[in-house]
Short mmCIF file of C-alpha atoms in Angstrom, two decimals:
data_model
loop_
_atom_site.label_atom_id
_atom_site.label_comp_id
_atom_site.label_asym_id
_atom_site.label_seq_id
_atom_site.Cartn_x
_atom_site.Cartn_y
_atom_site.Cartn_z
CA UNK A 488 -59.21 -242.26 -30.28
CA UNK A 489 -61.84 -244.86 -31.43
CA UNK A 490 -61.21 -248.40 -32.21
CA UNK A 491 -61.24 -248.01 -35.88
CA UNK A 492 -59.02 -245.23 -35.82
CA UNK A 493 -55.99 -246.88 -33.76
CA UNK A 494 -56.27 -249.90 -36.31
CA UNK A 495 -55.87 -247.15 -38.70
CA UNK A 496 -52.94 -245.88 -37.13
CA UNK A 497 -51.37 -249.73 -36.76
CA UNK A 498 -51.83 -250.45 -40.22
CA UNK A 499 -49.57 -247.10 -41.11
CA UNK A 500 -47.15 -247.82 -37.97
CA UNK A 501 -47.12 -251.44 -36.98
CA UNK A 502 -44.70 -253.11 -39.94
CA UNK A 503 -41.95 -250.64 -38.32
CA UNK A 504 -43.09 -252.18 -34.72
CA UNK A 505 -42.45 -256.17 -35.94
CA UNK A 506 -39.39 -257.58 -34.01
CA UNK A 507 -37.89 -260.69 -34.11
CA UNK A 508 -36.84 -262.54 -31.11
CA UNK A 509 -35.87 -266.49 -29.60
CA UNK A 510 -38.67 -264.90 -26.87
CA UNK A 511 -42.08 -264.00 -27.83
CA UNK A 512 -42.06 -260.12 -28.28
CA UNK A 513 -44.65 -257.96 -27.88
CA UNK A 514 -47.10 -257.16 -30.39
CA UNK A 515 -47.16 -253.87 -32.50
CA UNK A 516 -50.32 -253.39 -31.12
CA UNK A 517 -49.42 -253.51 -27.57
CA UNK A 518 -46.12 -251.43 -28.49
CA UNK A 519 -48.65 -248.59 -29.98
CA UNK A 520 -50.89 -249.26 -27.13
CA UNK A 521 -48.05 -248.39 -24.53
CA UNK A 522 -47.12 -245.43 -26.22
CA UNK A 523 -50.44 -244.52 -26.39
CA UNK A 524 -51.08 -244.12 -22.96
CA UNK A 525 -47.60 -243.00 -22.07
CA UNK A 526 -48.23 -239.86 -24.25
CA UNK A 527 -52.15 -239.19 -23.29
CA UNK A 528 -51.90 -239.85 -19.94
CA UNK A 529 -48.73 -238.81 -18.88
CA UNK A 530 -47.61 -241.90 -17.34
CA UNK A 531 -44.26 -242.22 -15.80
CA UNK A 532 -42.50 -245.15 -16.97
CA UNK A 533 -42.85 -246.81 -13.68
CA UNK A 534 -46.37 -246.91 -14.42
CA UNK A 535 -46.32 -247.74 -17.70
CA UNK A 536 -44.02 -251.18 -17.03
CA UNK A 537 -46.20 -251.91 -14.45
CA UNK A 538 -49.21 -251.55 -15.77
CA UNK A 539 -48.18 -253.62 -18.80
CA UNK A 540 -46.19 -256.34 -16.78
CA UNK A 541 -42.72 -255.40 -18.17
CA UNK A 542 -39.29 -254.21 -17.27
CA UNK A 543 -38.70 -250.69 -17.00
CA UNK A 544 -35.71 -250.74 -18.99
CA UNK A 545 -37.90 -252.91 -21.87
CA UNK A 546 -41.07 -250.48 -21.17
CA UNK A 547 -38.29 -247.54 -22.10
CA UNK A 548 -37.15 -249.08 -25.10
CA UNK A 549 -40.80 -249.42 -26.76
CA UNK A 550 -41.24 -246.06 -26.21
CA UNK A 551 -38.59 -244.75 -27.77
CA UNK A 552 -38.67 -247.09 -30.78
CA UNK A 553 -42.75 -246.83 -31.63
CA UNK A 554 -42.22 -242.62 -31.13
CA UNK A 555 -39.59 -243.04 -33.65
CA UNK A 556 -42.04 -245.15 -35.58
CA UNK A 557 -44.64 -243.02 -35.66
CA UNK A 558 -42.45 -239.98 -36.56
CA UNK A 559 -41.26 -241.94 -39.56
CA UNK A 560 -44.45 -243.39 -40.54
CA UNK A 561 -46.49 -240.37 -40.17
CA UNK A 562 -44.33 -237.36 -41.12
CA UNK A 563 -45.06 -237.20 -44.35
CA UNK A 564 -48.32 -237.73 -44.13
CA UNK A 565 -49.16 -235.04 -42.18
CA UNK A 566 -46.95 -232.34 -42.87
CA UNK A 567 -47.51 -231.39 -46.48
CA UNK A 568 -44.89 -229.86 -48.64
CA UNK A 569 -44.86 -226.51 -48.86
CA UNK A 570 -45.76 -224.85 -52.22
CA UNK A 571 -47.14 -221.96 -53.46
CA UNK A 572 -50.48 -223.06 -54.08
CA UNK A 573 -50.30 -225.15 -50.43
CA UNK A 574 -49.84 -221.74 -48.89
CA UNK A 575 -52.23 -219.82 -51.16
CA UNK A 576 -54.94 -222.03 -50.23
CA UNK A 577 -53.84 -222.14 -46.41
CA UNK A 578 -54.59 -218.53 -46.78
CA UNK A 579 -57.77 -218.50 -48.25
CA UNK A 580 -59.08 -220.35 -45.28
CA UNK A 581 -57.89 -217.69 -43.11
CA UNK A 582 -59.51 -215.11 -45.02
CA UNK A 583 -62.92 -217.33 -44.78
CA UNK A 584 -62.91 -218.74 -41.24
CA UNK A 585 -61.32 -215.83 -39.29
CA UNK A 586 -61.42 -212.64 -41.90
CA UNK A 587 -58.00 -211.77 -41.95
CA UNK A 588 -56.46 -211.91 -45.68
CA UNK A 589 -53.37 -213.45 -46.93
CA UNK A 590 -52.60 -214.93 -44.19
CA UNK A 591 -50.16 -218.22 -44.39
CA UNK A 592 -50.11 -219.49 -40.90
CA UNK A 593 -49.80 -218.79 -37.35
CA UNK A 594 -46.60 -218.56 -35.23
CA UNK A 595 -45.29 -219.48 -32.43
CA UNK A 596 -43.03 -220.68 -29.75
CA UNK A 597 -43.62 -222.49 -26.59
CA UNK A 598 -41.49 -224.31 -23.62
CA UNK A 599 -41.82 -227.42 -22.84
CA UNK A 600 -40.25 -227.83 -19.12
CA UNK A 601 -37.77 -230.63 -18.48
CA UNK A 602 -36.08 -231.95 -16.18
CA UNK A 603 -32.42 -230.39 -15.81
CA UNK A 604 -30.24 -232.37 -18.43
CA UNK A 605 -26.97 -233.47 -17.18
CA UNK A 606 -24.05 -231.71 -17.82
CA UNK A 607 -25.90 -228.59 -19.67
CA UNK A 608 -24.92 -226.07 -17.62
CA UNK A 609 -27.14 -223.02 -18.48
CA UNK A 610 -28.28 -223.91 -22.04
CA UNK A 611 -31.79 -224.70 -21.30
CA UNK A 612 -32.10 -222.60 -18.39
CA UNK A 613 -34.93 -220.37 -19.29
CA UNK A 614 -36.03 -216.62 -18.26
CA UNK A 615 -38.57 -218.02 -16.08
CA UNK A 616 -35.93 -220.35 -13.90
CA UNK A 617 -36.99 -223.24 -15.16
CA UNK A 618 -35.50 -226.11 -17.75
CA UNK A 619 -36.77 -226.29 -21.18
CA UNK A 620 -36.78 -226.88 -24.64
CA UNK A 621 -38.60 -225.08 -27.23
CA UNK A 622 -41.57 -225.61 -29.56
CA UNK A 623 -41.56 -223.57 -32.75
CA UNK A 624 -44.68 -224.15 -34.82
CA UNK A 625 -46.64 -222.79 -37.41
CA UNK A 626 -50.58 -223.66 -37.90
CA UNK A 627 -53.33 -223.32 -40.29
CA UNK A 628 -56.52 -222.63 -39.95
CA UNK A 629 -57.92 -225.43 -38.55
CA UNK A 630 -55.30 -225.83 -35.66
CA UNK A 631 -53.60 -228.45 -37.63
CA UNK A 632 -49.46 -227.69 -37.11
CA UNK A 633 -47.80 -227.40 -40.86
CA UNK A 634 -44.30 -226.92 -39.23
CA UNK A 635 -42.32 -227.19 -36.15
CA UNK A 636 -38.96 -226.85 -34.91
CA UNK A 637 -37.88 -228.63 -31.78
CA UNK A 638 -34.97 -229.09 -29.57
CA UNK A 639 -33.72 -225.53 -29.39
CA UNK A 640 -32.13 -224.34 -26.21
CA UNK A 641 -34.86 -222.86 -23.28
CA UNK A 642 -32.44 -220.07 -22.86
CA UNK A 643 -32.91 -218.74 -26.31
CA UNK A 644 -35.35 -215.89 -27.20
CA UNK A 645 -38.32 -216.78 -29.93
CA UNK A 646 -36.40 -214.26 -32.11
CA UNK A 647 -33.24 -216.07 -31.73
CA UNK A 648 -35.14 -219.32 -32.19
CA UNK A 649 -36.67 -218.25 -35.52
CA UNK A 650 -33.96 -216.60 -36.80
CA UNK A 651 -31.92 -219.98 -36.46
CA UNK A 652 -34.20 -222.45 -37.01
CA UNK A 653 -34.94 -223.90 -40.99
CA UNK A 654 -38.30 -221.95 -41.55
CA UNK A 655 -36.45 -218.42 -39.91
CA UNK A 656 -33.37 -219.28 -42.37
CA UNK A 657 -35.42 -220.43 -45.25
CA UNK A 658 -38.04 -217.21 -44.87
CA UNK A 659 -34.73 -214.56 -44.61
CA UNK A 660 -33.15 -216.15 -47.46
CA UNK A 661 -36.47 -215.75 -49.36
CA UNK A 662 -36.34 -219.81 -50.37
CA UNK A 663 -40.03 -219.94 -48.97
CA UNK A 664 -42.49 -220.67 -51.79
CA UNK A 665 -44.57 -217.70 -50.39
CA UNK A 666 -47.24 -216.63 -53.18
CA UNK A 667 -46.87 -213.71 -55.01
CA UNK A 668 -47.97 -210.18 -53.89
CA UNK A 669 -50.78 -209.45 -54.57
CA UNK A 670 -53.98 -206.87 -53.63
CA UNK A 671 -56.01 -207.40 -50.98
CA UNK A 672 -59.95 -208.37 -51.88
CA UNK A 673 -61.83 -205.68 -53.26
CA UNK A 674 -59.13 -202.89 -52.58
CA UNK A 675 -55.90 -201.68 -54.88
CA UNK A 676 -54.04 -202.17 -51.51
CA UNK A 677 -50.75 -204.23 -52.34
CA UNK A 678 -49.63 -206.43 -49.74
CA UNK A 679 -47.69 -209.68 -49.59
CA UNK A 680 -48.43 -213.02 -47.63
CA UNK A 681 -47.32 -213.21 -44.26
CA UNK A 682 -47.36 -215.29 -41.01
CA UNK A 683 -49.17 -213.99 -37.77
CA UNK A 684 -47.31 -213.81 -34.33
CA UNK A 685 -47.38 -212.01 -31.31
CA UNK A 686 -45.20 -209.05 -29.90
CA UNK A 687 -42.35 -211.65 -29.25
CA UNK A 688 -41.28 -211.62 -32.82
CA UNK A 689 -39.86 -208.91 -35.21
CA UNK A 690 -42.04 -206.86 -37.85
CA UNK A 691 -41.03 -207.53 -40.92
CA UNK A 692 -42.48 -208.09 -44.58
CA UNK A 693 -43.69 -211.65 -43.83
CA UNK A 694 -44.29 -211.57 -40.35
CA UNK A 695 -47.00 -209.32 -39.06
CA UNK A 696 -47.89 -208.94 -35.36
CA UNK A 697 -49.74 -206.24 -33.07
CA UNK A 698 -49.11 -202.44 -32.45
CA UNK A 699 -48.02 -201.93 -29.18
CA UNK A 700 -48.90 -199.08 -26.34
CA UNK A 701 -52.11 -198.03 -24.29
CA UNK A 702 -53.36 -194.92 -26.04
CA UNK A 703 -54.07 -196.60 -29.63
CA UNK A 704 -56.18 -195.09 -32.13
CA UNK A 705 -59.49 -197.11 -33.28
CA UNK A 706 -57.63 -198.53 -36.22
CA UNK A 707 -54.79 -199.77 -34.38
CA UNK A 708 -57.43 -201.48 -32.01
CA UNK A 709 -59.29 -202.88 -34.36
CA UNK A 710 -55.94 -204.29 -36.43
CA UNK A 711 -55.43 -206.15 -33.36
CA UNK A 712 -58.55 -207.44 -32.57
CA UNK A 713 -59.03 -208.58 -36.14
CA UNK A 714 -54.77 -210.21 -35.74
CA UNK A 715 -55.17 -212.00 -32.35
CA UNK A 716 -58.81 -213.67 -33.98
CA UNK A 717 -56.47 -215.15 -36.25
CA UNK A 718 -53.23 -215.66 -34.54
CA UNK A 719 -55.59 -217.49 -31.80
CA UNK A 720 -55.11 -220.58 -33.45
CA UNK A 721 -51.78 -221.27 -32.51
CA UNK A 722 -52.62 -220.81 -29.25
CA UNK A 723 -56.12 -223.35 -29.77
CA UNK A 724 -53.28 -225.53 -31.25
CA UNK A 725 -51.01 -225.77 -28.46
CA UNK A 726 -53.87 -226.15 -26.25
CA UNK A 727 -55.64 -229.25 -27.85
CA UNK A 728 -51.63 -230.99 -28.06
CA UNK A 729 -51.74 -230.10 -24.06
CA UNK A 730 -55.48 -231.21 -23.25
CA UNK A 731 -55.12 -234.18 -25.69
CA UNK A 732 -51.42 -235.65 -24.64
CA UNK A 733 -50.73 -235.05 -20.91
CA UNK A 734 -47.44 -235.93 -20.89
CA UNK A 735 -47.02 -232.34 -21.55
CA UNK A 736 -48.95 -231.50 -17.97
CA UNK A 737 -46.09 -232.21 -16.12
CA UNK A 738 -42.29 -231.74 -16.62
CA UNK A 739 -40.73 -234.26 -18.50
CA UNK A 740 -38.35 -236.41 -16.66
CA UNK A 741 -36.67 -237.53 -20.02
CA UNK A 742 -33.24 -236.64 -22.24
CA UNK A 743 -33.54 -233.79 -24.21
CA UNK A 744 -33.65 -236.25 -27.41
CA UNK A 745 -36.35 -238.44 -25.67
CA UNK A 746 -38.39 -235.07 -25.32
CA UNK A 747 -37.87 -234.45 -29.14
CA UNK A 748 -39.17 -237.98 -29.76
CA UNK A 749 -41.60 -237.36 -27.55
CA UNK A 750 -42.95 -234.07 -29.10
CA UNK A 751 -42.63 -235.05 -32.62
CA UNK A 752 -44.61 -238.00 -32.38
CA UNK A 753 -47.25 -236.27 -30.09
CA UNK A 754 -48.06 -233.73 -32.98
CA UNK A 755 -48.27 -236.40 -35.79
CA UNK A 756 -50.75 -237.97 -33.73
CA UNK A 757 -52.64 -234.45 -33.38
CA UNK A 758 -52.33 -233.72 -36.94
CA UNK A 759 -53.14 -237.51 -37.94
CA UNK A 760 -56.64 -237.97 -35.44
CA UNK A 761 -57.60 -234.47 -36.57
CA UNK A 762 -57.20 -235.69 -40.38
CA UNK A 763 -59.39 -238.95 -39.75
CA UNK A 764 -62.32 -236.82 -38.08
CA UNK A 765 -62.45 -233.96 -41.27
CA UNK A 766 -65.06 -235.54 -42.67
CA UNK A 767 -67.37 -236.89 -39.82
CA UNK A 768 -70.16 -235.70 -38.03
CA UNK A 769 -69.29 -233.33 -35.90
CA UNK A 770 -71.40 -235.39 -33.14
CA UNK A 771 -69.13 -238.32 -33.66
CA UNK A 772 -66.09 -236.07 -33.08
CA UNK A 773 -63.78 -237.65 -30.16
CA UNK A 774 -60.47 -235.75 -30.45
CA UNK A 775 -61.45 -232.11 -31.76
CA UNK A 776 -64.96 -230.95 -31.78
CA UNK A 777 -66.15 -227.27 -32.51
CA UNK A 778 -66.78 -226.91 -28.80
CA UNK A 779 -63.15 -228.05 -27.93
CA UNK A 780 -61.86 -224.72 -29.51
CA UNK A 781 -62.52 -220.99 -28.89
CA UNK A 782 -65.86 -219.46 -30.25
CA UNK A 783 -66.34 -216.63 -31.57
CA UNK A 784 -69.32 -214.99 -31.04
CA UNK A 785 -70.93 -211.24 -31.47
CA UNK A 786 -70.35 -210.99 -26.85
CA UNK A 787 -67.09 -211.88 -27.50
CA UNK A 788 -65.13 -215.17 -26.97
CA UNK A 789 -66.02 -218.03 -25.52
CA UNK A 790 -63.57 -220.48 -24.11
CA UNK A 791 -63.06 -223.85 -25.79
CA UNK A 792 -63.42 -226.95 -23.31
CA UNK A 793 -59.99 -227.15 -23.36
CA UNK A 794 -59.27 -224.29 -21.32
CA UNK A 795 -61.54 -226.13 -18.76
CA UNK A 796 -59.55 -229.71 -19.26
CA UNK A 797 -55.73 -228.05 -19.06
CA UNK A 798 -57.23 -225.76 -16.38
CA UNK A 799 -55.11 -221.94 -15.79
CA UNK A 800 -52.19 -223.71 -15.75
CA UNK A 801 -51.95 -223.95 -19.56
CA UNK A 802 -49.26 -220.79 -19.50
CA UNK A 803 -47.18 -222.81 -16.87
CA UNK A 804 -47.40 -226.33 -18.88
CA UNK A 805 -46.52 -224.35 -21.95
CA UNK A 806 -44.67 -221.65 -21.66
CA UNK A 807 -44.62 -218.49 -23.71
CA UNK A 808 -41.20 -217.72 -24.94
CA UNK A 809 -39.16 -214.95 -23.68
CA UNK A 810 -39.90 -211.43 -25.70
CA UNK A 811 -37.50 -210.79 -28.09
CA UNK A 812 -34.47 -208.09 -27.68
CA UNK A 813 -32.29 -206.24 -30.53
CA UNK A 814 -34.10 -205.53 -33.30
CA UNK A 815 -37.61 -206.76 -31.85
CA UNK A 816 -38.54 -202.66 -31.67
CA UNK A 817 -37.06 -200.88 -34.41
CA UNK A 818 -39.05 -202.42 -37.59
CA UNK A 819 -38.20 -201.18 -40.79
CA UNK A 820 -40.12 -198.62 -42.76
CA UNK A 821 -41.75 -200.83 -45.74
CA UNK A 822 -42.66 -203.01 -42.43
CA UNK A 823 -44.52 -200.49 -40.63
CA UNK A 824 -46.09 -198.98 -44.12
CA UNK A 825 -47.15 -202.60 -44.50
CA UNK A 826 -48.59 -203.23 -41.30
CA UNK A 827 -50.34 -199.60 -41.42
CA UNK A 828 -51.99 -200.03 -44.92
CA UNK A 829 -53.24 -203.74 -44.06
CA UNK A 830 -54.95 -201.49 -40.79
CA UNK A 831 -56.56 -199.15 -43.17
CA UNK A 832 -58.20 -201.85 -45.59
CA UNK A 833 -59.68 -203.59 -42.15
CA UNK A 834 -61.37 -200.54 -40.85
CA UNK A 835 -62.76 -199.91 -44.98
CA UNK A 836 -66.12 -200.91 -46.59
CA UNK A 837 -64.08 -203.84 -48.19
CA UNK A 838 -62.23 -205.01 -45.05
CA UNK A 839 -64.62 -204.31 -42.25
CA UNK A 840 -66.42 -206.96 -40.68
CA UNK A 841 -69.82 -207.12 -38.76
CA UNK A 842 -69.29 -205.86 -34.83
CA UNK A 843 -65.51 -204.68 -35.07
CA UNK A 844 -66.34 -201.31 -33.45
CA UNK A 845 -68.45 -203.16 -31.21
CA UNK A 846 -65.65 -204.88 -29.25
CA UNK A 847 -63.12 -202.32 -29.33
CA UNK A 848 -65.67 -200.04 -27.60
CA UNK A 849 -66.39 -202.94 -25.42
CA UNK A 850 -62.34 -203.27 -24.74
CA UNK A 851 -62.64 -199.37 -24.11
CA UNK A 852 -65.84 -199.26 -21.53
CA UNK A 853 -63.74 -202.19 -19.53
CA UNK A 854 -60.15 -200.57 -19.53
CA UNK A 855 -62.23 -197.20 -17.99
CA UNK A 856 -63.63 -199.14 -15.54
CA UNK A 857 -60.57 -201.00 -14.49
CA UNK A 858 -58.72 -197.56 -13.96
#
């Protein structure tokens, strides 16, 4: 974060960070400043009220009030409302950065480890023997998050997750201002908008996510080459918030409702910086550059420099969350025919794109050679 954009930030935050006192209290600025550090360097508190000359129980108390601050100041600022056109244009970024069509954002969950709360018996005991609490979020195209859901119990599945948290509800109930179905470019192939996940969730009419199996025709291959290019940035998301804010690096020795504090206000920040660079040179980038982020090239993929920063612990820090169980195989009909006709326009003249065949002959030649 630059100078100018933390006075940026304390202009939007710092008249909910003004306290009165008989003592003189600390400054706004130093309360951001604190939290600051707390969240990108993953500071323990000890440090943190040392560092600053402070109590720890004082040092405690600015951190949860300025993460409350910044949730409130911020929120709606960087999470737009969600209306048809917001989507439809969310979408045609999809189609233009990544080439997959009528898309409306990327899904996922992730675990954030905590320490074991007390008195919780086995609720956020999760399949992997640790304590957690779940990250549901929803990107666009430019790994900014346009939803998340927090504080759900680690023992939960993503399905059970989605299905209960207000996007899950909202999307079942069909109260989702998803626009209207419609053809797909330069085809008479009806199809409606959706949201890209992984295997972990359900098939359904708005979600679409991978075929599964080893012996997959060159369709199905290149369905899910052309899906994970675009489902990736989730996954680019969650790995800038990790890279960026290290408090996520470690397990969090906080309440469950300090880690919700703590995660909301770490992805207003992410969506906030990101805003402020849009329209600089990408030279004069500090938080998100193109190099920070996956590349895709015509070799492949090459890893953004935040692979390097989190290291291969990234699916240790955060998590994937557990694969989904009754209903997760046994898709409906109009959901497979869905899925199957969007495969059939990608692999067409219209839907096609430059070096598809390529890599899933590439993907072929390397399975052969690890048998």
């Amino acid at each position: 974060m630059t100078p100018a954009q933390f006075d940026t930030l304390l202009s939007i935050v710092g008249p909910l960070l003004c306290k009165n006192s008989n003592r003189e209290p600390l400054s706004p600025a130093q309360r951001l400043a604190i939290t600051l550090r707390y969240l990108s360097q993953g500071d323990s508190i000890f440090s943190i009220a040392s560092g600053y000359k402070i109590g720890r129980s004082t040092a405690s108390v600015v951190l949860r009030e300025t993460m409350d601050a910044i949730w409130e100041a911020l929120n709606n600022l960087v999470f737009k409302k969600w209306t048809e056109n917001y989507l439809k244009r969310i979408s045609e970024d999809f189609i233009t950065k990544w080439d997959f069509p009528h898309t409306i954002g990327a899904i996922d969950g992730k675990h954030v480890n905590i320490k074991c709360p007390n008195n919780s018996g086995s609720s956020f005991f999760n399949y992997k023997k640790n304590f957690s609490i779940i990250l549901m979020a929803v990107s666009d195209a430019h790994y900014n998050f346009t939803y998340i859901d927090v504080g759900a119990y680690g023992s939960q599945s993503d399905g059970g997750v989605f299905r209960n948290c207000s996007l899950g509800k909202a999307l079942y109930q069909n109260k989702i201002p998803v626009p209207p179905q419609e053809c797909l470019p330069q085809s008479n192939i009806d199809m409606p908008h959706f949201f890209v996940a992984d295997d972990a969730f359900s098939l359904g009419k708005y979600i679409m996510k991978p075929f599964k199996g080893l012996n997959l025709s060159d369709m199905q291959l290149i369905f899910n080459y052309r899906l994970s290019r675009a489902r990736r940035i989730i996954e680019n998301a969650f790995g800038i918030l990790v890279a960026r804010w290290q408090i996520f690096t470690r397990t969090i020795t906080c309440s469950p409702q300090k880690v919700d504090k703590i995660i909301k206000a770490s992805v207003c920040l992410h969506n906030f910086i990101k805003k402020l660079e849009y329209n600089i040179h990408e030279s004069r980038k500090k938080y998100c550059s193109k190099t920070f982020c996956d590349k895709e090239t015509d070799d492949g993929v090459i890893p953004g420099e935040w692979r390097r920063e989190v290291g291969t612990s990234f699916n240790v820090i955060l998590r994937d969350t557990q694969k989904i169980g009754k209903g997760g195989n046994n898709p409906g009909t109009t959901a497979l025919n869905l899925r199957n006709g969007l495969g059939q326009y990608l692999i067409s003249p219209a839907g096609s794109i430059p070096n598809q065949i390529k890599h899933i002959n590439r993907g072929k030649k390397l399975r052969n050679l690890n048998m």
